[in-house]
Short mmCIF file of C-alpha atoms and ligand atoms in Angstrom, two decimals:
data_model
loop_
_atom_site.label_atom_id
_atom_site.label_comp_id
_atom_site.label_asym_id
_atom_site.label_seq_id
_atom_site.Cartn_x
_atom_site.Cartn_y
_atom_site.Cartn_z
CA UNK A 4 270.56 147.09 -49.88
CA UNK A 5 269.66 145.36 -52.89
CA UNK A 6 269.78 147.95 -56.04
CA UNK A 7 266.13 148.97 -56.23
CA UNK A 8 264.80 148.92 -52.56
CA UNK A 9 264.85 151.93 -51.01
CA UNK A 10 264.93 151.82 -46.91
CA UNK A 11 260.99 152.52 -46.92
CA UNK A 12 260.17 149.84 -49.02
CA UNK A 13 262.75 147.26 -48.19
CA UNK A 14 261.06 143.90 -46.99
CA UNK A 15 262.25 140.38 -46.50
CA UNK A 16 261.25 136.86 -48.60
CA UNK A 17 262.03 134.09 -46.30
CA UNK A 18 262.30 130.37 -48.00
CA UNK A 19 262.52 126.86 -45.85
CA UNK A 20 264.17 124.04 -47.54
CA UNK A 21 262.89 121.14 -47.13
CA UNK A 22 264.98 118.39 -48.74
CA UNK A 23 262.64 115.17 -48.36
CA UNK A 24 260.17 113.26 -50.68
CA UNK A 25 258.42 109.87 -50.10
CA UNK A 26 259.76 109.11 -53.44
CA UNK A 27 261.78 110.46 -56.31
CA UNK A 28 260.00 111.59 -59.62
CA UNK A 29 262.28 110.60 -62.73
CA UNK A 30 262.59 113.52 -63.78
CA UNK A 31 263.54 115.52 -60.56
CA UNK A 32 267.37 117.20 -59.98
CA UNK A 33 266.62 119.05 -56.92
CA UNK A 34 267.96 118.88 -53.75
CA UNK A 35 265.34 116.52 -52.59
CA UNK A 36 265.60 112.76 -51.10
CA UNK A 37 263.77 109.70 -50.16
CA UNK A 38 264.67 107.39 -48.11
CA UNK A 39 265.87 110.12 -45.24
CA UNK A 40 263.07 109.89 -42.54
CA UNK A 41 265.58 109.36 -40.19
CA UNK A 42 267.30 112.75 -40.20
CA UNK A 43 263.67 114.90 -39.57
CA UNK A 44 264.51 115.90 -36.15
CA UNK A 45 267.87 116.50 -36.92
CA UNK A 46 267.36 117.99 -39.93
CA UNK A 47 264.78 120.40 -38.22
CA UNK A 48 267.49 121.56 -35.01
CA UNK A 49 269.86 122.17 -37.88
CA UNK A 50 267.31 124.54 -40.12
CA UNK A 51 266.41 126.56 -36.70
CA UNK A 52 270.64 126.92 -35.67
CA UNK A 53 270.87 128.03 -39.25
CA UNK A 54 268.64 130.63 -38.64
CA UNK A 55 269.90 131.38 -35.46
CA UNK A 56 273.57 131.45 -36.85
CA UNK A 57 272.44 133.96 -39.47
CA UNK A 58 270.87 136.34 -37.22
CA UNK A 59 273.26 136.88 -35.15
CA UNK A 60 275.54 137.30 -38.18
CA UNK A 61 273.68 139.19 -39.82
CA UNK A 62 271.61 141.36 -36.90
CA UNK A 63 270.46 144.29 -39.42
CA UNK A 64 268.45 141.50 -41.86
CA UNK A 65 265.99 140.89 -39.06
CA UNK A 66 264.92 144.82 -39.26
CA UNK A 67 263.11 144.23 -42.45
CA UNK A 68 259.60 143.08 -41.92
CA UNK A 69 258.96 139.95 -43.26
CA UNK A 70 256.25 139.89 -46.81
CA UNK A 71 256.35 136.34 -47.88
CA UNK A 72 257.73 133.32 -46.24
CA UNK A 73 257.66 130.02 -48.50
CA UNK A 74 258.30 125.83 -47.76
CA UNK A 75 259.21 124.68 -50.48
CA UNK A 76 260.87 121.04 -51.24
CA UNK A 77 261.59 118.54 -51.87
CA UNK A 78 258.31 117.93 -49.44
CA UNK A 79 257.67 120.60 -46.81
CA UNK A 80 254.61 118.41 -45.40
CA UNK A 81 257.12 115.07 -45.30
CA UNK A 82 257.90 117.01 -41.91
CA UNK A 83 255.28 116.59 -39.07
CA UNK A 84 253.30 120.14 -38.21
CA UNK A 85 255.05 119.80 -34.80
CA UNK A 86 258.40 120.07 -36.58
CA UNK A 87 256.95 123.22 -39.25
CA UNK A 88 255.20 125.29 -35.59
CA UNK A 89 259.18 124.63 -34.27
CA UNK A 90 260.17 126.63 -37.38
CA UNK A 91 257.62 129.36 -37.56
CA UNK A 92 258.50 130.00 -34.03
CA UNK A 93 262.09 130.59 -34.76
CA UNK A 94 261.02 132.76 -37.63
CA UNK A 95 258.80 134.78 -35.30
CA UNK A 96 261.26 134.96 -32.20
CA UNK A 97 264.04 136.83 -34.80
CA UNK A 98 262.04 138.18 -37.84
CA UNK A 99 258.77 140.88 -37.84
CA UNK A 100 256.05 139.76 -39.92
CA UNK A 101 254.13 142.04 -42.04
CA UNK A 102 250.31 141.70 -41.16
CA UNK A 103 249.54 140.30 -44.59
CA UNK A 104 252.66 137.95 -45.04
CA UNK A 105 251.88 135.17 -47.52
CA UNK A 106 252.79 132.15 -45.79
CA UNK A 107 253.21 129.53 -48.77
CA UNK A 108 253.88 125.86 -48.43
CA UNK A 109 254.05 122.92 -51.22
CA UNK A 110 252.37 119.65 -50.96
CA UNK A 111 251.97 116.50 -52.93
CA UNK A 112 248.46 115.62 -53.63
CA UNK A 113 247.65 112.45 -51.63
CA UNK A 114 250.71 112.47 -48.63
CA UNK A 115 248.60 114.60 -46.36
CA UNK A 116 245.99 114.44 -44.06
CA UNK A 117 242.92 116.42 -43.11
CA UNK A 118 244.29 117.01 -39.90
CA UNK A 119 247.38 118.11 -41.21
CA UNK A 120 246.07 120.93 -43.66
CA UNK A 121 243.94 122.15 -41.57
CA UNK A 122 246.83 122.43 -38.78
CA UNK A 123 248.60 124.36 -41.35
CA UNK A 124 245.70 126.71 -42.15
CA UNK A 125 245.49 127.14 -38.15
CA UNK A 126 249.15 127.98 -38.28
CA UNK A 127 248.92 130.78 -40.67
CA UNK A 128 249.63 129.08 -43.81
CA UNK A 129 247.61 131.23 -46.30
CA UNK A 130 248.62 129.83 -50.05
CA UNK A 131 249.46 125.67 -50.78
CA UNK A 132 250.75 124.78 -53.61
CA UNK A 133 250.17 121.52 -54.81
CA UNK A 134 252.63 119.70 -57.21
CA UNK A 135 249.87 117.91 -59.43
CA UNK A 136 251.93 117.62 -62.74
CA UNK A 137 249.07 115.80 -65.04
CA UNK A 138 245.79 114.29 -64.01
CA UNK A 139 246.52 111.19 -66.31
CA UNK A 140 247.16 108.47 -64.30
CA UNK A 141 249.20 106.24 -66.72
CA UNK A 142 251.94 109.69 -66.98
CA UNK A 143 251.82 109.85 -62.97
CA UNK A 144 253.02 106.46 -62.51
CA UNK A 145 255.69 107.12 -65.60
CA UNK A 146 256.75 109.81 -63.91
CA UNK A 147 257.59 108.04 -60.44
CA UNK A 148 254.31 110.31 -58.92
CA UNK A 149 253.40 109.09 -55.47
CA UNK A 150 249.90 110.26 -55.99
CA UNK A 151 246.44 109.75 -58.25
CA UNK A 152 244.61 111.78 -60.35
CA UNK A 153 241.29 111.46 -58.10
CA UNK A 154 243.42 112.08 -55.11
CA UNK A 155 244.83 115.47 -56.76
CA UNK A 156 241.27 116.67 -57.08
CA UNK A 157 239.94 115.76 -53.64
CA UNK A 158 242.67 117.27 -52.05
CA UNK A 159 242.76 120.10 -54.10
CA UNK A 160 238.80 120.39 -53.06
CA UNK A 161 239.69 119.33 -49.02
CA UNK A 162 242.20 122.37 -48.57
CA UNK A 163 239.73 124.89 -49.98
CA UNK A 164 237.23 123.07 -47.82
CA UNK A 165 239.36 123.75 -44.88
CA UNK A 166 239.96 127.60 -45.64
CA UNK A 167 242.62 127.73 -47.98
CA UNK A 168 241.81 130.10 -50.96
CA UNK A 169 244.82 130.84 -52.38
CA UNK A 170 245.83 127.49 -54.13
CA UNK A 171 248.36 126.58 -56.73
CA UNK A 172 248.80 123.55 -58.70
CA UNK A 173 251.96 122.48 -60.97
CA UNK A 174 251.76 121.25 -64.33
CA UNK A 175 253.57 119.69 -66.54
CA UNK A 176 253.58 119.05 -70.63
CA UNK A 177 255.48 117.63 -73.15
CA UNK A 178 255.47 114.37 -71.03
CA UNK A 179 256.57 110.98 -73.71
CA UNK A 180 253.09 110.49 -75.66
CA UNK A 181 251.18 113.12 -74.22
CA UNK A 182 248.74 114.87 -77.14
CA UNK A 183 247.23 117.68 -77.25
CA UNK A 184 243.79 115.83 -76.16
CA UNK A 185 245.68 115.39 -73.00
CA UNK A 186 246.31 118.69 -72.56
CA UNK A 187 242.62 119.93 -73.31
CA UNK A 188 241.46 117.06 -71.25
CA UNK A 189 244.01 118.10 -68.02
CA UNK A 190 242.53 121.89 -68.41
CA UNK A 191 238.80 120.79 -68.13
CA UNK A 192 239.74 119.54 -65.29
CA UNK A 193 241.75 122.54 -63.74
CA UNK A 194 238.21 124.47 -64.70
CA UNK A 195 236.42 122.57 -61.90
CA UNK A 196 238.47 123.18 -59.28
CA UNK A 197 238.66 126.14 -56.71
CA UNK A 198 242.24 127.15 -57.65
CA UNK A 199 243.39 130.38 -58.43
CA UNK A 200 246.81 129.90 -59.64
CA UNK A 201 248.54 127.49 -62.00
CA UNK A 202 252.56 127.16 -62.43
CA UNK A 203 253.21 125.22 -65.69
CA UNK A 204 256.71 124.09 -67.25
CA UNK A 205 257.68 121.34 -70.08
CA UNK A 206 259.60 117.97 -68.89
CA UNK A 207 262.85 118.97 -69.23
CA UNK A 208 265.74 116.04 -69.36
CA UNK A 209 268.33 116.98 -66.60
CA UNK A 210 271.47 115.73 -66.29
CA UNK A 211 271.68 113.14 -63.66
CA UNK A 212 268.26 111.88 -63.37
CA UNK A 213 266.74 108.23 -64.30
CA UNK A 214 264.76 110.48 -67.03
CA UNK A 215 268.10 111.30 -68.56
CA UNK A 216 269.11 107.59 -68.58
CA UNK A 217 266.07 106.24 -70.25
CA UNK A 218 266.38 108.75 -73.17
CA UNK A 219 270.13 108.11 -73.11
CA UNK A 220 269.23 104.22 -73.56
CA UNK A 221 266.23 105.73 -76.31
CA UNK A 222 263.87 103.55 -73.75
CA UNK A 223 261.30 106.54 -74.37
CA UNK A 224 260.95 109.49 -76.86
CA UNK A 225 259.94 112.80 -76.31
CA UNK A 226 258.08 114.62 -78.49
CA UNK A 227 259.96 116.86 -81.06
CA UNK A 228 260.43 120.58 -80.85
CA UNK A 229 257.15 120.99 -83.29
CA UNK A 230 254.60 119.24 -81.23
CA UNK A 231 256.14 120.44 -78.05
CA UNK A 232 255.47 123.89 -79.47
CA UNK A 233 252.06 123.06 -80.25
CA UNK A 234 251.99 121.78 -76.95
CA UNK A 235 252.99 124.40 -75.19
CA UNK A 236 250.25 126.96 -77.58
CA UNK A 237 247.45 124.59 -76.28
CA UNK A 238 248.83 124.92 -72.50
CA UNK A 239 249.42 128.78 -72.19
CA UNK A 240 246.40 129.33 -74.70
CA UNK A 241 244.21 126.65 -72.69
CA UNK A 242 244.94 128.35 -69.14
CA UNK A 243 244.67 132.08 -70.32
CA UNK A 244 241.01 130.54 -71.94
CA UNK A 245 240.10 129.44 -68.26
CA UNK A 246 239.99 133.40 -67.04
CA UNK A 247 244.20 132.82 -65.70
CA UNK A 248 246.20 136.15 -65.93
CA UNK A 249 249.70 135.18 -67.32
CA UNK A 250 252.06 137.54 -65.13
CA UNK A 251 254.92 135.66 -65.39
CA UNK A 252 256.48 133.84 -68.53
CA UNK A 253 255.11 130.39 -66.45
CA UNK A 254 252.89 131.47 -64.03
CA UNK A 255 249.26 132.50 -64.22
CA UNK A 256 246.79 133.74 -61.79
CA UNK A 257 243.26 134.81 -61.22
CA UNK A 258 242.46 138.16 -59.22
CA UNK A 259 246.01 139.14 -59.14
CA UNK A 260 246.52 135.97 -56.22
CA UNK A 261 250.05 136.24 -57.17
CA UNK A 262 252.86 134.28 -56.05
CA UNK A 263 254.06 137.14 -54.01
CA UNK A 264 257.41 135.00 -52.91
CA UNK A 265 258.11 134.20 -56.51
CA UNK A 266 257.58 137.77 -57.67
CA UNK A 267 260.60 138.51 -55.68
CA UNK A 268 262.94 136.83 -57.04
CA UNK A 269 261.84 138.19 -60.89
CA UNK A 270 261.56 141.75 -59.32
CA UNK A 271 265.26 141.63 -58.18
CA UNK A 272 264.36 142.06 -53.96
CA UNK A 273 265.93 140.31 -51.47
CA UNK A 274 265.42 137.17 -49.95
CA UNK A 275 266.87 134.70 -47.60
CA UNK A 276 267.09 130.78 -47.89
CA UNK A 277 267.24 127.98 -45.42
CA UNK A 278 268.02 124.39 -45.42
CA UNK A 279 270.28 122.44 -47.42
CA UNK A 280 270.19 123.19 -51.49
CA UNK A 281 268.76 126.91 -50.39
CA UNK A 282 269.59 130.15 -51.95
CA UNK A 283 269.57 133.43 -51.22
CA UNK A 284 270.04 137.05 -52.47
CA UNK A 285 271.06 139.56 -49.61
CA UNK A 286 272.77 142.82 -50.21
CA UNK A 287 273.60 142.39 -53.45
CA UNK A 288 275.26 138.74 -52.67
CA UNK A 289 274.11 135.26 -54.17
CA UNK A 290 274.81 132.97 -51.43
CA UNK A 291 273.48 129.20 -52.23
CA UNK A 292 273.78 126.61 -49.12
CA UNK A 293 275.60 122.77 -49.02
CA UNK A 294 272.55 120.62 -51.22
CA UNK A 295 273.40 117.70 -49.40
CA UNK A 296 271.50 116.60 -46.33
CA UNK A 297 274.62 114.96 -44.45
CA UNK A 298 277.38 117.77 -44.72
CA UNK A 299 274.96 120.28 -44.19
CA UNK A 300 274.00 118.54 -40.74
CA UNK A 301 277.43 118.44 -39.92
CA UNK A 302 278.33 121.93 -40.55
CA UNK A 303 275.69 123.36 -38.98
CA UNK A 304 276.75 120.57 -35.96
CA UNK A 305 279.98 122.88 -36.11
CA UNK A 306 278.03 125.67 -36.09
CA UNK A 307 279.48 126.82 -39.56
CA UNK A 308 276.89 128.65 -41.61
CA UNK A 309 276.52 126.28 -44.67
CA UNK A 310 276.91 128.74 -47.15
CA UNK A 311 278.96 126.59 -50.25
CA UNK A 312 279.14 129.70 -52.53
CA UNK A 313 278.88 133.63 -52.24
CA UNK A 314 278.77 135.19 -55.43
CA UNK A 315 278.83 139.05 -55.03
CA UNK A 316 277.33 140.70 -57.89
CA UNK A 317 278.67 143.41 -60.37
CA UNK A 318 276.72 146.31 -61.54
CA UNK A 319 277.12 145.43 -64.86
CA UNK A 320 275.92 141.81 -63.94
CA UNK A 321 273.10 143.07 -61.68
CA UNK A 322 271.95 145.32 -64.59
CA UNK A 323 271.29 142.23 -66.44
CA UNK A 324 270.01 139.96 -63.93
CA UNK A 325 267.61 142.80 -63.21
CA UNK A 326 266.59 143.10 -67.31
CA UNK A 327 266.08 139.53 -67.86
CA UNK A 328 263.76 139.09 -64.57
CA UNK A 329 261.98 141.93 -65.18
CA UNK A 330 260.82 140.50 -68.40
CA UNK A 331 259.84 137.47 -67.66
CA UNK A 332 256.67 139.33 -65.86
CA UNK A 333 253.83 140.70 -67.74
CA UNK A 334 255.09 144.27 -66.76
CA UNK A 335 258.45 143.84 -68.46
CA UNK A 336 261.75 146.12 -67.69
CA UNK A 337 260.82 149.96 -67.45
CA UNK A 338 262.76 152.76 -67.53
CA UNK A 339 262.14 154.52 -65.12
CA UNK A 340 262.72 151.82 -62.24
CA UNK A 341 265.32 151.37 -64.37
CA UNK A 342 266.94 154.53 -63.46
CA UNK A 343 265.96 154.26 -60.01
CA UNK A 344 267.99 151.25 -59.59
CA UNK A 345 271.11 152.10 -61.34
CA UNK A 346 271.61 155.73 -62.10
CA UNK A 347 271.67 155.09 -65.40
CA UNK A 348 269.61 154.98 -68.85
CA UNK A 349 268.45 151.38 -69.82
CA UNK A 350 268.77 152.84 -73.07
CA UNK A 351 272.25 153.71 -72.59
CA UNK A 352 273.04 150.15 -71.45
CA UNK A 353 270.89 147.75 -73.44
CA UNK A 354 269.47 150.19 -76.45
CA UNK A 355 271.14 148.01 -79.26
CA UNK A 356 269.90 145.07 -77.67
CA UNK A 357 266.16 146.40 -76.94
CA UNK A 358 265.84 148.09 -80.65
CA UNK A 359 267.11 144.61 -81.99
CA UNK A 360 264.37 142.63 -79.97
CA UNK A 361 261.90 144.83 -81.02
CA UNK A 362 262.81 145.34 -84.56
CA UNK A 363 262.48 140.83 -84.43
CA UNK A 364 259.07 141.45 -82.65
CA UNK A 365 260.28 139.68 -79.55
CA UNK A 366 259.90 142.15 -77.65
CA UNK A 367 257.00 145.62 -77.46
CA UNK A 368 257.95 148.94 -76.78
CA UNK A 369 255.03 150.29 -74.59
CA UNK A 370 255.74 153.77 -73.56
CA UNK A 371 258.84 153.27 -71.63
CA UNK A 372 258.39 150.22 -70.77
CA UNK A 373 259.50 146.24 -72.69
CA UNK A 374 257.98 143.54 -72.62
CA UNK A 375 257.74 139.95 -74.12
CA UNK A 376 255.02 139.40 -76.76
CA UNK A 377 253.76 136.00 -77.21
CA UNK A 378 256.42 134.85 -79.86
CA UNK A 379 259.24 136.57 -77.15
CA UNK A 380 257.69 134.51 -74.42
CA UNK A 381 258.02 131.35 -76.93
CA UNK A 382 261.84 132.17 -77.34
CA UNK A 383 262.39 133.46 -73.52
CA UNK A 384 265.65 131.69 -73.13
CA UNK A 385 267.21 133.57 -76.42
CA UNK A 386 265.26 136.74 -75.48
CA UNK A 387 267.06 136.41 -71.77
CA UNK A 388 270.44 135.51 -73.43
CA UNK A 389 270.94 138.80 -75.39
CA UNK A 390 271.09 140.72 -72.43
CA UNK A 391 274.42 139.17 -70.95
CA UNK A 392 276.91 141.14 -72.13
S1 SF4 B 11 258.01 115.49 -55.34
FE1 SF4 B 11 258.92 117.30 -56.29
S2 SF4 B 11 260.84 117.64 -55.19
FE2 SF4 B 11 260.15 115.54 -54.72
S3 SF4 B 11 261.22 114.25 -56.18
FE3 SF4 B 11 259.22 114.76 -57.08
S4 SF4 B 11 259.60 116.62 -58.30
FE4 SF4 B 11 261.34 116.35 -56.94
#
């Protein structure tokens, strides 16, 4: 049992890994992959032994009913429906589901049809999540983007015309010449459309990528730290301005339609990942699977669990895991669940470290409980750092 679950409220996040994209974005180190159509059906008897494997492993995970299951990518919908039904099937034939499970998947704008949404929706799928990134077509096709602007909105407007109502779009700023016009302009369009959640992040160079190599070879610039600062004011100030509730450092909502999936991870419950490149966090244990397509086939053709690393974790490590995920949500780290979860006083543990925070007004003290203010969320990464000990 994960540190603050107790056996009444213990549930289960399930998340599908799905490792395939029409094309690669420049910027994109994930496990994801073009160029693999051939591997679908293969890749989808693998996913389903994988879950079978585990099971049986692992008989007493299936006990906990099931609150959020989640596609992500990569591309879930590069997969056909057919191939998604043979999954959910699986899912069902081990795992109870909770009667209001959030059944997530992500899309790119533009790569599906009507017939497949609405399959989806039929399916159970209750929350898409579209990765839009920018609605300026000129940064879409920098960016390696399969899809348009105009075909972001009317798919964004065909899945809410098909049922869905809990919809997500990505964004992106501090994209090479983007201004803050861009940003302002990119919001006014967000306010037209019937979406009720919005995940936003700055380009960030990763090692590896064609991104990486065109700033190596200073083909591009990015903008420096103080316009991506102001950047990031106009994009956090911008979305709260549209009516968004920002309950996580990057994510924003209206009506509490949370990411309910995501929320586990930053409120330290368990969860369990498959398909190649997934993670997972069972009974206290990181395990994170084989990111590569081929070895993960073949392992699973062996049937070897593709597990590539199994990190149990310490106390003292799970005590700060458990501080720095609780504050990147709006309700911050409180002392009392705290307690619950350890046995011991947060104050006890990380008191220097809080009293320093908030003495730097990084952090508020708010009757028992932390939390980042607005110049903390700014700095999250230092914030985050001064907890490891
Ligand atoms: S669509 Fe998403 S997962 Fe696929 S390459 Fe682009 S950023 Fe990566």
């Amino acid at each position: 049992m994960t540190t603050n679950q107790t056996a009444q409220t213990r549930d289960m996040g399930i998340y599908l890994h799905i490792p395939f994209c029409k094309q690669k974005c420049i910027y994109c180190d994930f496990p994801a992959y073009q160029g693999l159509t051939a591997y679908y059906d293969d890749y989808v008897e693998a996913l389903i032994k994988e879950i079978d494997l585990w099971c049986a492993q692992q008989p007493e995970s299936t006990t906990c009913p099931v609150d959020t299951i989640y596609f992500g990518g990569g591309t879930p919908t590069e997969l056909s429906n057919s191939h998604i039904e043979l999954i959910m099937e699986r899912l069902a034939h081990h795992f109870t589901f909770k009667p209001n499970v959030q059944i997530s998947i992500e899309a790119n704008p533009g790569e599906t049809t009507h017939a497949q949404l609405s399959g989806l929706h039929n399916m159970g799928f209750n929350r898409i999540s579209f990765g839009v990134q920018t609605f300026d077509d000129e940064a879409l096709r920098f960016l390696h983007r399969s899809h348009t602007s105009r075909e972001a909105i009317e798919q964004i407007t065909e899945a809410y015309d098909i049922g869905f109502t809990d919809i997500n779009l990505d964004l992106i700023y501090a994209l090479p010449n983007q201004t803050i016009e861009d940003i302002e302009r990119n919001l006014a369009i967000v306010n037209t459309l019937p979406i009720n959640h919005i995940s936003t992040y700055g380009l960030q160079v990763e090692e590896g990528t064609y991104l990486e190599h065109l700033v190596r070879r200073e083909s591009l610039s990015l903008p420096d730290e103080d316009i991506e600062d102001d950047m990031y004011d106009a994009m956090m100030d911008g979305i709260e301005a549209l009516g968004f509730e920002r309950y996580e450092i990057s994510n924003f909502a209206k009506h509490e339609a949370y990411s309910r999936h995501n929320l586990r991870y930053w409120q330290y419950k368990d969860y369990l990942g498959f398909g190649a490149g997934a993670h997972s966090f069972y009974n206290g244990i990181r395990r994170g699977n084989n990111r590569y397509v081929v070895p993960y086939l073949q392992m699973l053709g062996r049937d070897v669990l593709p597990a590539m690393e199994r990190d149990p974790i310490s106390t003292e490590r799970a005590q700060e895991d458990y501080c720095f995920l609780a504050l990147r949500t709006k309700g911050g780290i409180n002392e009392q669940h705290f307690f619950d979860a350890f046995g011991v006083h947060l104050m006890d543990e990380f008191g220097t470290i809080i009293d320093s925070l908030v003495k730097d007004n990084l952090l508020i003290s708010d009757n028992g409980s932390y939390r980042l203010n607005s110049v903390g969320a700014k700095h999250g990464n230092y914030v985050f750092s001064q907890f490891l000990r």
